[in-house]
Amino acid sequence: MSLTVRYRWTTPLREALVKSVGKREKLWKKFPVVSHDMSARAKLWSEVAEELMQQFDVHIDTYDMKKTWKNLKDNYWRITKAFDTEPERAMKWKFYDAMRFMDRANIDESHGSHSPSSDSHCLPSSSDRKPKYVGVAEDLLEEPDDVEDDHSSPPLTTSTHPDDDMKGDNGTAFTQPSEDVPLQLKGISGNSGRFRRRGYQIKKAQEFVQISIPALDRFISAKQRLPFGTLIQCMPIDHTEDILTSELEPIWKKFKEEAKEEMKAKHAMYNALNDKEQITEWVRRTLPEVENPETKLRISMDLDNKFVDLIKMVRFNCELGDENRAMVVNSASRLRGIYHQGAFALFVKQNMPKGTLQKLLDAFDDFVYNKQPRDPVISKVIEECDPSVHTAFVALFSVIERYGDELNMECPDNRWARVDKESKGNIDRSFQRRKRKYDLVDFKSVEHDRIANARAKLATQIKNYTATVNSTHDLLAMVDEGDHQTRAELTETLRRAQEALEKTTEEQQQLEVHYRELQNLKAALNRRKEAETALDPETVCTPIAATDLLENGEETSPIAAADLFDNTVKKEPQ
């Protein structure tokens, strides 16, 4: 069982822990691999704990001490890894300088002539707080002067041939690889092996070479520089031909040519539409029976003309796509409203009999939407419309005859589409009056229900406030006069209840005024409705009073019956 912790890990205690662990390399150094001896490690940790106990006179828990050391070690590696981007973290951390011995944790010092102090160059130094990478980079940058530094020269590779001219460390010579061997980066995936350091060399295959950043920049153009000592693997690459690109090239070329031809056709169409003579000639060919197409079937080329696209479609025989189909549907809806106005004008002008207006309206819907034969009456209605839309009607009928099966248009639900307010009023004024009257009745009914609900709610509130006031009065009568605090609380409660009761009563009085007005208006509307639906007096055969007398079996004289009939009929609402 571990000892009871009677201390806190203060800054001096942690610094002493770091120094004590730093003296015992088997606790933190991975090379040589002798630190995996569990008994030896336990003995070393107990020595560290005893040293701290003697120095600070506290009971150190071994488990807690190991956990604190692991925390310090993880923080150090985290700060070292992020030193390039956040160097200020190392400057702020108190234990950074004391933990610098951890730089040699992953270095095998059993080979070569490196001293332990020389390995500190591989990690951030305490002078400028910035990592300095040497090792491989130093060996590569210190190449012989007779090595040619030309941008066109290939990279250097290691070779073990004893007769080469240029010798490297440990008798290693440099040779030039073949010209068809490109460079590929290796080491990014983590399988780059270990760097070669001074005094010793790791045996590698012939196709591997270690170069520094200047040599790397001679052969490849990288957007992001790699660290010094990047391992490069030279291996041949088969340049395969992109078959898909070669097969798709004529297809893309064909698409480009079609797009160019379409643009040329559009430009020609726009230029032709600006010529009024060509438009007039087309109208003359479309409607040969019209005597004066220049005046009767003219088209306005203004920007606000809403049927120009429809005329363009018929003139240039454009295909019926999704965009043109939507345009035809919208144009048909607009022309339907104009046709309704013309039909009503013709109906009023010729004083047609009742029911003819419905036939005129159905003729357009049957031809455009229901795919029935064209009725000659449609031409008579179009003549009553504005001459500027005659060409639009002709274009619409041409599209219907040509693409009738492909359009599949649905007839709108509204009968009088695109009709102005004056025409709507002329069509059925009595219907409009009845509609407004019943809308008013419906509105008053809703208002009546709302006020009735509010009256019921206010009545409930008044009842509750009245009960509160009465109960408070009773409590005040029961409390002693000497209990001033209780009497003050009850008096305040009584005052608030009375104020709420007065406010609610005023609201109820105002609501009652509106309620009476609404009741009077509703009664007037009901009387008017009963008067309109009352029977005609001429159809009354026997008065109600006379019927009652006859049912009772009483005999009445002719004069009395006549007087009773006259008095009863005169009192009936007309």
Coordinates of C-alpha atoms in Angstrom, one line a residue:
M1 CA 0.0 0.0 0.0
S2 CA 1.3 3.4 -0.9
L3 CA 2.1 6.0 1.7
T4 CA -0.4 8.8 2.4
V5 CA 0.4 11.9 0.4
R6 CA 1.0 14.8 2.8
Y7 CA 2.5 17.2 0.4
R8 CA 1.8 19.3 -2.7
W9 CA 3.9 19.2 -5.9
T10 CA 5.3 22.7 -5.7
T11 CA 7.8 24.1 -8.2
P12 CA 10.9 23.4 -6.1
L13 CA 9.7 19.8 -5.5
R14 CA 9.2 19.2 -9.2
E15 CA 12.6 20.7 -10.1
A16 CA 14.2 18.4 -7.6
L17 CA 12.3 15.4 -9.1
V18 CA 13.5 16.4 -12.6
K19 CA 17.2 16.6 -11.4
S20 CA 17.0 13.4 -9.5
V21 CA 15.5 11.5 -12.5
G22 CA 18.0 13.1 -14.9
K23 CA 20.9 11.5 -12.9
R24 CA 19.5 8.0 -13.5
E25 CA 19.5 7.4 -17.3
K26 CA 17.9 4.0 -17.0
L27 CA 14.6 5.7 -16.1
W28 CA 14.3 7.8 -19.2
K29 CA 16.9 6.8 -21.8
K30 CA 15.9 4.2 -24.4
F31 CA 19.4 3.2 -25.6
P32 CA 20.9 0.9 -24.5
V33 CA 17.8 -1.1 -23.8
V34 CA 18.5 -1.9 -20.2
S35 CA 15.8 0.2 -18.6
H36 CA 13.2 -2.5 -19.2
D37 CA 14.5 -4.4 -16.1
M38 CA 11.5 -3.9 -13.8
S39 CA 13.4 -4.6 -10.6
A40 CA 16.1 -2.2 -11.5
R41 CA 13.6 0.5 -12.4
A42 CA 11.7 0.0 -9.1
K43 CA 14.9 0.3 -7.2
L44 CA 15.8 3.6 -9.0
W45 CA 12.4 5.0 -8.4
S46 CA 12.6 4.2 -4.7
E47 CA 16.0 6.0 -4.6
V48 CA 14.4 9.1 -6.2
A49 CA 11.6 9.0 -3.6
E50 CA 14.1 8.7 -0.7
E51 CA 16.2 11.5 -2.0
L52 CA 13.1 13.8 -2.2
M53 CA 12.0 12.7 1.3
Q54 CA 15.4 13.6 2.8
Q55 CA 15.6 16.9 0.9
F56 CA 12.0 18.2 1.7
D57 CA 11.2 16.1 4.8
V58 CA 7.9 14.8 3.3
H59 CA 6.3 11.4 2.6
I60 CA 6.5 10.8 -1.2
D61 CA 4.1 8.3 -2.8
T62 CA 5.9 6.4 -5.6
Y63 CA 2.8 6.1 -7.8
D64 CA 2.1 9.8 -7.5
M65 CA 5.7 10.6 -8.2
K66 CA 5.6 8.5 -11.4
K67 CA 2.5 10.2 -12.5
T68 CA 4.0 13.6 -11.9
W69 CA 7.1 12.7 -13.9
K70 CA 5.0 11.4 -16.8
N71 CA 3.1 14.7 -16.9
L72 CA 6.4 16.6 -17.0
K73 CA 7.7 14.4 -19.7
D74 CA 4.6 14.7 -21.9
N75 CA 4.6 18.4 -21.6
Y76 CA 8.2 18.6 -22.6
W77 CA 7.7 16.5 -25.8
R78 CA 4.6 18.5 -26.6
I79 CA 6.4 21.8 -26.3
T80 CA 9.4 20.5 -28.3
K81 CA 7.2 19.3 -31.1
A82 CA 5.4 22.7 -31.4
F83 CA 8.5 24.8 -31.0
D84 CA 8.6 26.1 -34.6
T85 CA 5.0 27.4 -34.4
E86 CA 4.8 28.4 -30.7
P87 CA 8.3 29.1 -29.3
E88 CA 6.8 31.3 -26.6
R89 CA 5.5 28.2 -24.8
A90 CA 9.0 27.0 -24.0
M91 CA 10.0 30.4 -22.8
K92 CA 7.0 30.4 -20.4
W93 CA 7.4 26.9 -19.1
K94 CA 9.5 26.8 -15.9
F95 CA 10.9 23.3 -16.3
Y96 CA 12.0 23.6 -19.9
D97 CA 15.7 24.1 -19.2
A98 CA 15.8 21.5 -16.5
M99 CA 14.3 18.9 -18.9
R100 CA 16.8 19.4 -21.7
F101 CA 18.5 16.1 -20.9
M102 CA 15.5 14.4 -22.5
D103 CA 17.0 15.4 -25.9
R104 CA 19.3 12.4 -25.6
A105 CA 16.5 9.9 -24.8
N106 CA 16.1 8.6 -28.3
I107 CA 19.8 8.7 -29.3
D108 CA 21.9 5.6 -29.4
E109 CA 25.3 6.7 -28.1
S110 CA 26.9 3.3 -28.1
H111 CA 28.3 3.8 -31.6
G112 CA 30.6 6.4 -33.0
S113 CA 32.7 9.1 -31.3
H114 CA 29.8 11.4 -30.4
S115 CA 29.9 12.7 -26.9
P116 CA 26.7 13.2 -25.0
S117 CA 27.1 16.9 -25.2
S118 CA 27.3 16.9 -29.0
D119 CA 23.8 15.4 -29.4
S120 CA 22.1 18.5 -28.0
H121 CA 22.5 20.1 -31.4
C122 CA 19.6 18.0 -32.8
L123 CA 17.0 19.6 -30.5
P124 CA 16.1 23.1 -29.4
S125 CA 19.0 24.9 -27.7
S126 CA 18.7 27.0 -24.5
S127 CA 20.4 30.0 -26.1
D128 CA 17.9 31.0 -28.8
R129 CA 15.1 28.6 -28.0
K130 CA 15.1 27.3 -31.6
P131 CA 15.8 23.8 -32.8
K132 CA 18.9 23.3 -34.9
Y133 CA 19.0 20.3 -37.1
V134 CA 22.4 19.1 -38.1
G135 CA 23.5 15.5 -38.3
V136 CA 22.7 14.5 -41.9
A137 CA 22.3 18.0 -43.0
E138 CA 25.9 18.9 -41.9
D139 CA 27.4 15.9 -43.6
L140 CA 25.6 16.8 -46.8
L141 CA 26.3 20.5 -46.8
E142 CA 30.0 19.9 -46.1
E143 CA 30.5 18.1 -49.5
P144 CA 34.0 18.3 -51.3
D145 CA 34.6 21.4 -53.3
D146 CA 35.3 19.5 -56.5
V147 CA 31.7 18.2 -56.6
E148 CA 30.0 20.1 -59.5
D149 CA 27.1 22.2 -58.3
D150 CA 25.1 22.6 -61.5
H151 CA 21.4 22.7 -61.9
S152 CA 21.5 20.2 -64.8
S153 CA 23.5 17.6 -62.8
P154 CA 21.6 14.6 -61.5
P155 CA 21.4 13.8 -57.8
L156 CA 24.1 11.9 -56.0
T157 CA 23.7 8.3 -54.9
T158 CA 25.7 6.1 -52.6
S159 CA 27.9 3.5 -54.0
T160 CA 30.3 1.0 -52.5
H161 CA 32.6 0.6 -55.5
P162 CA 36.3 1.0 -54.4
D163 CA 37.5 2.6 -57.6
D164 CA 35.3 5.7 -57.8
D165 CA 37.1 9.0 -57.9
M166 CA 35.1 10.9 -55.2
K167 CA 35.1 9.2 -51.9
G168 CA 32.7 10.1 -49.0
D169 CA 32.9 9.2 -45.3
N170 CA 34.1 5.7 -44.6
G171 CA 35.1 5.1 -48.1
T172 CA 31.7 5.6 -49.6
A173 CA 31.8 6.9 -53.1
F174 CA 29.2 9.0 -55.0
T175 CA 28.0 8.0 -58.5
Q176 CA 25.4 9.4 -60.8
P177 CA 22.2 7.4 -61.4
S178 CA 20.7 6.7 -64.7
E179 CA 18.8 9.6 -66.5
D180 CA 15.5 7.8 -66.6
V181 CA 15.2 7.5 -62.8
P182 CA 12.9 10.2 -61.4
L183 CA 12.9 11.3 -57.8
Q184 CA 10.2 10.3 -55.4
L185 CA 9.9 11.4 -51.8
K186 CA 10.2 8.8 -49.1
G187 CA 10.2 9.4 -45.4
I188 CA 6.9 11.2 -45.3
S189 CA 5.2 7.9 -44.5
G190 CA 7.5 7.3 -41.5
N191 CA 9.5 4.4 -43.1
S192 CA 12.6 6.5 -43.9
G193 CA 15.0 4.7 -41.5
R194 CA 17.5 6.4 -39.3
F195 CA 19.8 9.4 -40.3
R196 CA 23.5 8.9 -40.8
R197 CA 25.6 10.7 -38.3
R198 CA 29.2 11.6 -38.0
G199 CA 31.5 8.7 -37.2
Y200 CA 29.3 5.9 -38.5
Q201 CA 27.2 5.0 -41.5
I202 CA 24.0 2.9 -41.8
K203 CA 24.2 0.6 -44.8
K204 CA 21.6 1.4 -47.4
A205 CA 20.7 0.2 -50.9
Q206 CA 22.3 1.9 -54.0
E207 CA 19.1 3.6 -55.0
F208 CA 18.9 5.7 -51.8
V209 CA 20.5 9.1 -51.4
Q210 CA 20.3 11.7 -48.6
I211 CA 20.3 15.2 -49.9
S212 CA 19.6 18.6 -48.3
I213 CA 17.1 21.3 -49.2
P214 CA 19.3 23.1 -51.8
A215 CA 19.8 19.8 -53.7
L216 CA 16.1 19.0 -53.4
D217 CA 15.2 22.4 -54.9
R218 CA 17.4 21.7 -58.0
F219 CA 15.2 18.8 -59.1
I220 CA 11.7 19.3 -57.9
S221 CA 9.5 22.3 -57.4
A222 CA 7.7 21.9 -54.1
K223 CA 5.1 24.3 -52.6
Q224 CA 6.1 23.4 -49.1
R225 CA 9.7 23.0 -48.0
L226 CA 10.6 19.7 -46.3
P227 CA 13.0 19.6 -43.3
F228 CA 16.7 19.0 -43.7
G229 CA 17.8 15.5 -44.3
T230 CA 14.8 14.3 -46.2
L231 CA 15.3 10.8 -47.5
I232 CA 14.8 10.5 -51.3
Q233 CA 14.1 7.2 -53.0
C234 CA 15.0 6.9 -56.7
M235 CA 13.0 4.4 -58.6
P236 CA 11.8 4.1 -62.2
I237 CA 8.3 5.1 -63.2
D238 CA 6.4 3.9 -66.2
H239 CA 4.9 6.8 -68.1
T240 CA 1.4 5.4 -69.0
E241 CA -0.6 7.2 -71.7
D242 CA -4.0 8.6 -70.6
I243 CA -6.4 6.7 -72.9
L244 CA -9.5 8.3 -71.5
T245 CA -8.3 11.8 -72.3
S246 CA -7.4 10.8 -75.9
E247 CA -10.9 9.2 -76.4
L248 CA -12.8 12.2 -75.0
E249 CA -10.9 14.8 -76.9
P250 CA -13.0 14.6 -80.1
I251 CA -16.2 14.6 -78.1
W252 CA -15.2 17.9 -76.3
K253 CA -14.2 19.4 -79.6
K254 CA -17.6 18.5 -81.1
F255 CA -19.4 20.1 -78.1
K256 CA -17.4 23.3 -78.5
E257 CA -18.3 23.5 -82.2
E258 CA -22.0 23.0 -81.5
A259 CA -21.9 25.7 -78.8
K260 CA -20.4 28.1 -81.3
E261 CA -23.0 27.4 -83.9
E262 CA -25.8 27.9 -81.3
M263 CA -24.4 31.3 -80.4
K264 CA -24.2 32.3 -84.1
A265 CA -27.9 31.3 -84.5
K266 CA -28.9 33.3 -81.5
H267 CA -27.1 36.4 -82.8
A268 CA -28.8 36.0 -86.2
M269 CA -32.2 35.7 -84.5
Y270 CA -31.7 38.8 -82.4
N271 CA -30.6 40.8 -85.5
A272 CA -33.6 39.6 -87.4
L273 CA -36.1 40.5 -84.7
N274 CA -34.9 44.1 -84.8
D275 CA -36.0 44.4 -88.4
K276 CA -39.7 45.4 -88.5
E277 CA -40.0 44.6 -92.3
Q278 CA -39.2 40.9 -91.7
I279 CA -41.7 40.7 -88.8
T280 CA -44.4 42.3 -91.0
E281 CA -43.7 39.8 -93.8
W282 CA -43.9 36.9 -91.4
V283 CA -47.3 38.1 -90.1
R284 CA -48.5 38.5 -93.7
R285 CA -47.5 34.9 -94.5
T286 CA -49.1 33.6 -91.3
L287 CA -52.4 35.4 -91.7
P288 CA -53.1 35.9 -95.4
E289 CA -56.8 36.7 -94.9
V290 CA -55.9 39.8 -92.9
E291 CA -55.9 42.9 -95.2
N292 CA -53.7 45.2 -93.2
P293 CA -51.2 43.3 -91.1
E294 CA -49.0 46.4 -90.6
T295 CA -51.8 48.2 -88.7
K296 CA -54.0 45.4 -87.4
L297 CA -51.5 42.8 -86.3
R298 CA -48.6 44.9 -85.3
I299 CA -46.2 43.9 -82.6
S300 CA -44.6 46.2 -80.1
M301 CA -40.8 45.6 -79.8
D302 CA -40.7 47.4 -76.5
L303 CA -39.0 45.8 -73.5
D304 CA -42.4 45.5 -71.7
N305 CA -43.9 43.3 -74.4
K306 CA -44.5 40.0 -72.6
F307 CA -45.2 37.8 -75.7
V308 CA -42.0 38.5 -77.7
D309 CA -40.5 35.1 -76.7
L310 CA -43.6 33.3 -77.8
I311 CA -43.4 35.0 -81.2
K312 CA -39.7 34.2 -81.5
M313 CA -40.4 30.6 -80.8
V314 CA -42.9 30.3 -83.7
R315 CA -40.9 32.4 -86.1
F316 CA -37.7 30.5 -85.8
N317 CA -39.2 27.0 -85.2
C318 CA -37.5 26.6 -81.9
E319 CA -37.7 23.2 -80.2
L320 CA -40.0 22.8 -77.2
G321 CA -37.7 22.5 -74.2
D322 CA -38.4 22.9 -70.5
E323 CA -37.8 26.6 -70.7
N324 CA -40.0 27.2 -73.7
R325 CA -42.7 25.0 -72.2
A326 CA -42.9 27.1 -69.1
M327 CA -43.0 30.3 -71.3
V328 CA -45.9 28.9 -73.3
V329 CA -47.9 28.0 -70.2
N330 CA -47.4 31.5 -68.8
S331 CA -48.3 33.2 -72.1
A332 CA -51.4 31.1 -72.4
S333 CA -52.6 32.1 -68.9
R334 CA -52.1 35.8 -69.8
L335 CA -53.8 35.5 -73.1
R336 CA -56.7 33.7 -71.5
G337 CA -57.3 36.7 -69.3
I338 CA -57.2 39.1 -72.3
Y339 CA -59.6 36.7 -74.1
H340 CA -62.1 36.8 -71.2
Q341 CA -62.2 40.6 -71.4
G342 CA -62.8 40.5 -75.1
A343 CA -65.5 37.9 -74.7
F344 CA -67.3 40.1 -72.1
A345 CA -67.0 43.1 -74.4
L346 CA -68.5 41.2 -77.3
F347 CA -71.3 39.8 -75.1
V348 CA -72.3 43.4 -73.9
K349 CA -71.8 44.9 -77.4
Q350 CA -74.1 42.5 -79.3
N351 CA -76.5 42.1 -76.4
M352 CA -76.3 38.3 -76.5
P353 CA -78.8 36.2 -74.7
K354 CA -78.1 34.6 -71.3
G355 CA -75.7 31.6 -71.5
T356 CA -73.8 32.9 -74.5
L357 CA -70.9 34.3 -72.4
Q358 CA -70.2 30.9 -71.0
K359 CA -70.0 29.4 -74.5
L360 CA -67.5 32.1 -75.5
L361 CA -65.3 31.4 -72.5
D362 CA -65.4 27.6 -72.9
A363 CA -64.4 27.8 -76.6
F364 CA -60.9 29.1 -75.7
D365 CA -60.4 26.6 -72.9
D366 CA -61.6 23.7 -75.1
F367 CA -59.2 24.5 -77.9
V368 CA -56.1 25.5 -75.8
Y369 CA -56.4 23.2 -72.8
N370 CA -58.8 20.3 -73.7
K371 CA -57.4 19.6 -77.2
Q372 CA -60.7 20.1 -79.0
P373 CA -61.2 21.6 -82.5
R374 CA -61.0 25.3 -82.8
D375 CA -64.3 27.1 -82.7
P376 CA -64.8 30.0 -85.3
V377 CA -66.2 32.2 -82.5
I378 CA -62.7 32.5 -81.1
S379 CA -61.7 34.8 -84.0
K380 CA -64.7 37.1 -83.3
V381 CA -63.6 37.4 -79.7
I382 CA -60.0 38.2 -80.6
E383 CA -61.1 41.0 -82.9
E384 CA -62.5 42.7 -79.9
C385 CA -59.2 42.5 -78.1
D386 CA -56.4 45.1 -78.5
P387 CA -54.7 44.8 -81.9
S388 CA -51.2 44.6 -80.3
V389 CA -52.0 41.1 -78.9
H390 CA -53.4 39.6 -82.1
T391 CA -50.0 38.3 -83.2
A392 CA -49.5 36.7 -79.8
F393 CA -52.8 34.8 -80.2
V394 CA -51.8 33.6 -83.6
A395 CA -48.4 32.4 -82.2
L396 CA -50.1 30.7 -79.3
F397 CA -52.5 28.9 -81.6
S398 CA -49.6 27.8 -83.9
V399 CA -47.8 26.3 -80.9
I400 CA -51.0 24.5 -79.7
E401 CA -51.5 23.0 -83.2
R402 CA -47.9 21.9 -83.4
Y403 CA -47.0 20.8 -79.9
G404 CA -50.5 20.1 -78.5
D405 CA -49.7 16.5 -77.4
E406 CA -46.4 17.5 -75.7
L407 CA -47.6 20.6 -73.8
N408 CA -50.1 18.9 -71.5
M409 CA -51.4 22.2 -70.0
E410 CA -54.0 22.3 -67.3
C411 CA -56.8 24.8 -67.3
P412 CA -56.6 27.3 -64.5
D413 CA -59.3 27.1 -61.8
N414 CA -60.2 30.8 -61.8
R415 CA -62.8 31.8 -64.4
W416 CA -61.9 35.4 -64.9
A417 CA -58.1 35.3 -65.2
R418 CA -56.3 38.6 -65.5
V419 CA -59.5 40.7 -65.4
D420 CA -59.4 44.2 -64.0
K421 CA -61.6 45.3 -61.1
E422 CA -64.0 47.3 -63.3
S423 CA -64.7 44.2 -65.5
K424 CA -65.2 42.0 -62.4
G425 CA -67.8 44.5 -61.1
N426 CA -69.6 44.7 -64.4
I427 CA -69.8 40.9 -64.7
D428 CA -71.8 40.2 -61.5
R429 CA -72.4 43.2 -59.2
S430 CA -75.1 41.6 -57.2
F431 CA -72.8 38.6 -56.5
Q432 CA -70.1 41.0 -55.3
R433 CA -72.6 42.8 -53.0
R434 CA -73.8 39.5 -51.5
K435 CA -70.2 38.3 -51.1
R436 CA -69.2 41.5 -49.2
K437 CA -72.4 41.3 -47.0
Y438 CA -71.7 37.7 -46.0
D439 CA -68.1 38.4 -45.4
L440 CA -69.2 41.2 -43.1
V441 CA -71.5 38.8 -41.3
D442 CA -68.8 36.2 -41.0
F443 CA -66.4 38.8 -39.6
K444 CA -69.0 40.0 -37.1
S445 CA -69.6 36.5 -36.0
V446 CA -65.9 36.0 -35.3
E447 CA -65.8 39.3 -33.5
H448 CA -68.9 38.3 -31.5
D449 CA -67.3 35.1 -30.4
R450 CA -64.1 36.8 -29.4
I451 CA -66.0 39.4 -27.2
A452 CA -68.2 36.7 -25.7
N453 CA -65.1 34.8 -24.6
A454 CA -63.5 37.9 -23.2
R455 CA -66.7 38.7 -21.2
A456 CA -66.7 35.2 -19.7
K457 CA -63.0 35.6 -18.8
L458 CA -63.5 39.0 -17.2
A459 CA -66.5 37.7 -15.2
T460 CA -64.4 34.9 -13.8
Q461 CA -61.6 37.4 -12.8
I462 CA -64.1 39.7 -11.1
K463 CA -65.5 36.8 -9.1
N464 CA -62.1 35.8 -7.9
Y465 CA -61.0 39.3 -7.0
T466 CA -64.3 39.9 -5.1
A467 CA -63.8 36.7 -3.1
T468 CA -60.2 37.8 -2.3
V469 CA -61.4 41.2 -1.0
N470 CA -64.1 39.6 1.2
S471 CA -61.8 37.1 2.6
T472 CA -59.1 39.7 3.4
H473 CA -61.8 41.8 5.2
D474 CA -62.7 38.8 7.3
L475 CA -59.0 38.2 8.2
L476 CA -58.5 41.8 9.2
A477 CA -61.5 41.6 11.5
M478 CA -60.0 38.5 13.2
V479 CA -56.4 39.9 13.7
D480 CA -55.6 41.7 16.9
E481 CA -55.0 45.4 16.7
G482 CA -51.6 45.0 18.3
D483 CA -50.3 42.7 15.5
H484 CA -49.2 45.5 13.3
Q485 CA -47.1 43.4 10.9
T486 CA -49.9 41.0 10.0
R487 CA -52.4 43.8 9.7
A488 CA -50.0 45.7 7.3
E489 CA -49.6 42.6 5.1
L490 CA -53.3 42.1 4.9
T491 CA -53.9 45.7 4.2
E492 CA -51.4 45.6 1.3
T493 CA -53.1 42.5 -0.1
L494 CA -56.5 44.1 0.2
R495 CA -55.3 47.2 -1.6
R496 CA -53.8 45.2 -4.5
A497 CA -57.0 43.1 -4.8
Q498 CA -59.2 46.2 -4.9
E499 CA -57.1 47.9 -7.6
A500 CA -57.2 44.8 -9.7
L501 CA -61.0 44.5 -9.2
E502 CA -61.5 48.2 -10.2
K503 CA -59.4 47.8 -13.3
T504 CA -61.1 44.6 -14.4
T505 CA -64.5 46.2 -13.8
E506 CA -63.6 49.1 -16.1
E507 CA -62.5 46.7 -18.8
Q508 CA -65.8 44.8 -18.4
Q509 CA -67.8 48.0 -18.8
Q510 CA -66.0 49.0 -22.0
L511 CA -66.4 45.5 -23.4
E512 CA -70.1 45.6 -22.6
V513 CA -70.5 48.7 -24.8
H514 CA -68.9 46.9 -27.8
Y515 CA -70.9 43.8 -27.1
R516 CA -74.2 45.7 -27.2
E517 CA -73.2 47.5 -30.4
L518 CA -72.3 44.1 -32.0
Q519 CA -75.6 42.6 -30.8
N520 CA -77.6 45.4 -32.3
L521 CA -75.7 45.1 -35.6
K522 CA -76.2 41.4 -35.6
A523 CA -79.9 41.8 -35.0
A524 CA -80.2 44.3 -37.8
L525 CA -78.5 41.9 -40.2
N526 CA -80.8 39.1 -39.1
R527 CA -83.9 41.2 -39.7
R528 CA -82.6 42.2 -43.1
K529 CA -81.9 38.6 -44.0
E530 CA -85.4 37.6 -42.9
A531 CA -87.0 40.4 -44.9
E532 CA -85.1 39.3 -48.1
T533 CA -86.2 35.7 -47.7
A534 CA -89.9 36.5 -46.7
L535 CA -92.6 35.2 -49.0
D536 CA -94.5 37.4 -51.4
P537 CA -97.9 38.6 -49.9
E538 CA -99.7 37.5 -53.1
T539 CA -98.7 33.9 -52.6
V540 CA -100.3 33.9 -49.1
C541 CA -103.6 32.1 -49.4
T542 CA -104.8 32.1 -45.8
P543 CA -103.5 34.3 -43.1
I544 CA -102.1 32.8 -39.9
A545 CA -104.7 34.4 -37.7
A546 CA -107.6 33.2 -39.9
T547 CA -106.2 29.7 -40.0
D548 CA -106.1 29.6 -36.2
L549 CA -109.8 30.7 -36.1
L550 CA -110.8 28.1 -38.6
E551 CA -109.0 25.4 -36.7
N552 CA -110.8 26.4 -33.5
G553 CA -114.1 26.0 -35.3
E554 CA -115.4 29.5 -34.7
E555 CA -117.7 31.1 -37.2
T556 CA -116.7 34.5 -38.5
S557 CA -118.5 36.9 -40.7
P558 CA -117.2 37.8 -44.1
I559 CA -116.6 41.4 -43.1
A560 CA -114.7 40.4 -40.0
A561 CA -112.6 37.9 -42.0
A562 CA -111.8 40.6 -44.6
D563 CA -110.7 43.1 -42.0
L564 CA -108.6 40.5 -40.3
F565 CA -107.0 39.5 -43.6
D566 CA -106.2 43.2 -44.4
N567 CA -104.7 43.8 -41.0
T568 CA -102.6 40.7 -41.0
V569 CA -101.2 41.2 -44.5
K570 CA -100.3 44.9 -43.8
K571 CA -98.3 43.8 -40.7
E572 CA -96.3 41.2 -42.6
P573 CA -92.7 42.4 -43.5
Q574 CA -92.3 43.3 -47.1

